[in-house]
């Protein structure tokens, strides 16, 4: 027998838990794609999406995943042969760089490992060294889902201002949007890339590229942008189909509309605050367990930890055991370790991640922490008992 | 801001959490009620329902709630003017008695308060005192949802055997079926009453009456049984519509079929064991908190506690405060106190109940315990911190 | 290969087609049955239900099917040993009579066959013959689903007035409510019985009994009414659970709420008019086909035909062939002949029925008529071609 | 009042009617994207997709719409500066050409108007004139959704063989796949482009590119292919995420799996035959109406008409009136005229289209034809009455 027979909880760092309201909104017949209601619904989503990214600028919606949105962001701004600077703090920074290379773009990697955020000083140095101003853009991942490190986007804008370098500042907010606070305009991101399946709580299938006027100017100067990736008609369509460069992703739109309704009702500040408090509860539990055992948060400094995803280590083999127990005995699916390069643990069997993004509340998080504590006990993995209680205590405080 | 924005968890003692598979099965067009597939599906459900109640005898399905099933059980077995013995351990024993009275049946109540199970000795005494054998049936609630006390049905059968009294033994398993172990045939219940919205995980709308051959004989001797309540054609229909005394409850049947599929896959022993382990985890938490505070389980002896529902007290006003906090701040709905007669707390504001019946796993239960612990802290209600950790620890052990 | 692979259309006379909005409303988690929102929703449904029956009086909702509502209507008004007059025009009149007998009520049947409506003169004669005024109630089926005959309820009220007989006038509107015009108060019905799975477009599971003050008085004088059937607390509950004599049928309520929203938006007059026009289109088709073939409407006089269901005959064996073809080759399920007593066709193989109740529009009806015409052709059943065109033409006119 | 209150029928040429089974399959929680079940499900879909296109070669699935699949097909095969030959028979041929131009590809249009299929002789002439063999590929739309003309793909392969020209033969089967017979391997298409929202009955969001070994060779010789469009890892992934170039479109996959299950159960020959018979029924109706009125099929020769979509004309203004009547009065949404260039009718108000693709059966098609006939009558648009009866008659024959 197992204790798993009940509602499963998925705590992988995306796709995240989908609200009933979103699934329900998607359970409907095909609409007439020339109907005025559908047009009005999409028009109304645009300001709501911008609100989520805290921007007054432009947004293009792509039928794609986050990788597609990466390609879209670059196809509009950086021509083959041009150069981007990519400070990396995990696998997803490298992923964006690979997409750039696939487009014929030259890539300068600033490797930061996977336990520290982007260092503005190293970026400054790279910009200062670029006397020819060859760097067309900086590709900065706000939260790298693999390492759970969060970097300071505003600090990069300051570095650009200080150095007077004209490079675009492009932020990947796939993991962070709608979870960790992000203020595109205030922080000076020129382009923001995201997708719908994490903080936006919608099944995977939509990519988002927000861009400001400065990026739009760069785009207009590009030698060529393919029709599908061209953000101009998507952001400023004359006809409905141009929003999506062809047939609209009707059911995803109904789902995303429902998700945006929920987000609007809660408010961005409240959403960010909820994620922050729940993240702190997770950290409290892990730090408690770790006092008498091997469990460790990947990111030492709380200021650099994401509020949406947490990467951890537990010792070779133990991560896989714990994940299997939680899933098979208790109904919780944890995420695998990703982007780990540990020569002693080539399959990352001692690593795992917790997703806590989007549609998550105290019950879900305390439940998963309780399950982890039960699993540590069941598997005889050393830990100081009481982590889940420490988490509950952290949520008692306002 | 609140920490409640996420998937809500309902922990009231019924209706219980409905599995996605059940809701999905109900989301379908109206079928042809003369179709062979529907007939075959219903025929196939009968043995599966009997398996849940551990009986080889008969079952009648009613479109009704549990109160309707109560009325059905009596309408088939006890004529107006006849007598039933009702040992009560909570409000639902009294409820069944009221239904009997509404049918013109005489009711002898054996009041047990709400903190102890049915005392077989008191029942024996009542039977022995009934030299005229006027008592037609004993109405015994297996688990009283209001008090969470569980009584020993088999012990009542033994008393009947010892005294040689011919009364029928009728068990109310509305709260317990599919949660607490129950073996109709082995324990000697003649009639078992239940409903679909608790351990059977289906939205309210179906009542169930299981009956054995002995009860069937009594029924055949009844002066009159109304068509709707008559269990004979429902249990042994010649035409499909007789299963339901008219139009079939098509969508509930699809839902119940899905629930039975899940129960069959898990197995009754595993289901009971899961409920038992989760109940013990809840008790461990409450007993831990209670060491330094007012929280108390209603039933002192673990052997008499239900594995499906737990009634608690927390001190006047505090139950209501805790329920409000859990719902508004953390996404968990606890049950109200029911059937409490506390002159110092006329609105039962210091009482509450936890439902842990049906579709529940370790994640859900540890989550709700974590939320209660966070709530106790947030509301400054005295408690020894660490109850949720005690619960997790209890689940670590097999 | 078949032409059936597509969205099936069910044209049986109940359960009827369920709107997506109703199914969607039912696809939701279990609610807290003590929550204020649920209470408010149910309170709000009461006036909307009364509006459907065109009454300002009372309504009791039962978790049951129509047979249960029949039993409820009688259990509240006619005591065992009392007498009811039942003018029958099809199987459902006899069904209600059987339920009365099951309650120990004496039944006087006025058999009308199955092709003519209730004859007010025969009822008058029966009332005049009842000098002892033993008849407690007249049970009149408004539309008998088996024969599709519609009787004149108001004419029966006039007869009661003329004769000064105090019998209650009870109308069965299971098949007609929300389809054929019905005005409970204006027509003088004292009790109206219905269910949710036809004009109310909700999966089977709810019975409805509307009653006026006169019936309420009769009820208060009854020697006994069982708790489950007692309409008084259901119509005038002090506590929420009394609406349903126990646990609320939560998901059916959400579904019915959605259906009532649709009905309110359309308006009762528009709903009745839609059904009338669609019924006339069906009659036009059948009368056209019948000019050169055996197909006949069961009811000769259009004034006595229901707008919700149509019974037809086609010649021995041909009804079954046609139904099989429509289902297997074209995606349409027609209803079987019911209540037919044809010595030459003991299995009613030459009879069938069309349901056109509730969620039906021009597309659905013209599609099923087109399919019938195609089937007649495919099966070489004689008919004058063009019935479906006659139906289309009838819908062209306002 | 209207006759539209019922289940609406959408008869636009895509997105098409979505089966309940597909919507239900999509109504489920987020899965673990590293779970073995999901991997197995996707692996199992590949052969089933190939079966739909009748190919043993390769398939790449894109999160995109059909426009994205167009771009994918070209990004893998034709480099900027290279040339494609595009014989056009409607707007979608021009659409594909525009996408080619957006990629920097030179486009030779062979304009065929919008009432005749691609003329193999004109293609032969163009190939013969291309002595330098500059034409890298022929972009041929199998069924142009705007004009409903169907071209002969196999004839183009023969022309390529006769001329010995090495150009790739690329077919757009967005509108035809799963509706009109198409045999990729037997007909010699090197690349086939499609999408999921028409014959594949799934909400828009997936593009498909099938390609053979010859096209794969061309691809390997391309100077560069961007990561998102690169079909090689998608068709031959080493890791699960490579199927989709990033996060999997989980819910679309569940939906498509359900659609493929239905298609497999019915069989491709049966599916094509069903579409053919239903199309002929539509033509029979229109030709009948047109005998005494202005309604005309856009394509005169039945051999060149699609079985999935039908374009019609009705006279200036009348198309718009008819569409409005069908939608508002009868519950049927017809498609607008698209790609029409009529100087006397600049808004194409006299044109409309009927979609009859995917999840369509006799009931749905006869219903929409009945509605059109009713609308013609209601709007006093001249027509010979009886078109819907002619359609029914056509379906009577095997």
PDB file of C-alpha atoms in Angstrom, chain B residues 159 211 247:
ATOM      1  CA  UNK B 159     -24.777  -9.457  21.545  1.00  0.00           C
ATOM      2  CA  UNK B 211     -29.018  -5.907   2.633  1.00  0.00           C
ATOM      3  CA  UNK B 247     -34.630   7.448 -14.903  1.00  0.00           C
TER       4      UNK B 247
END
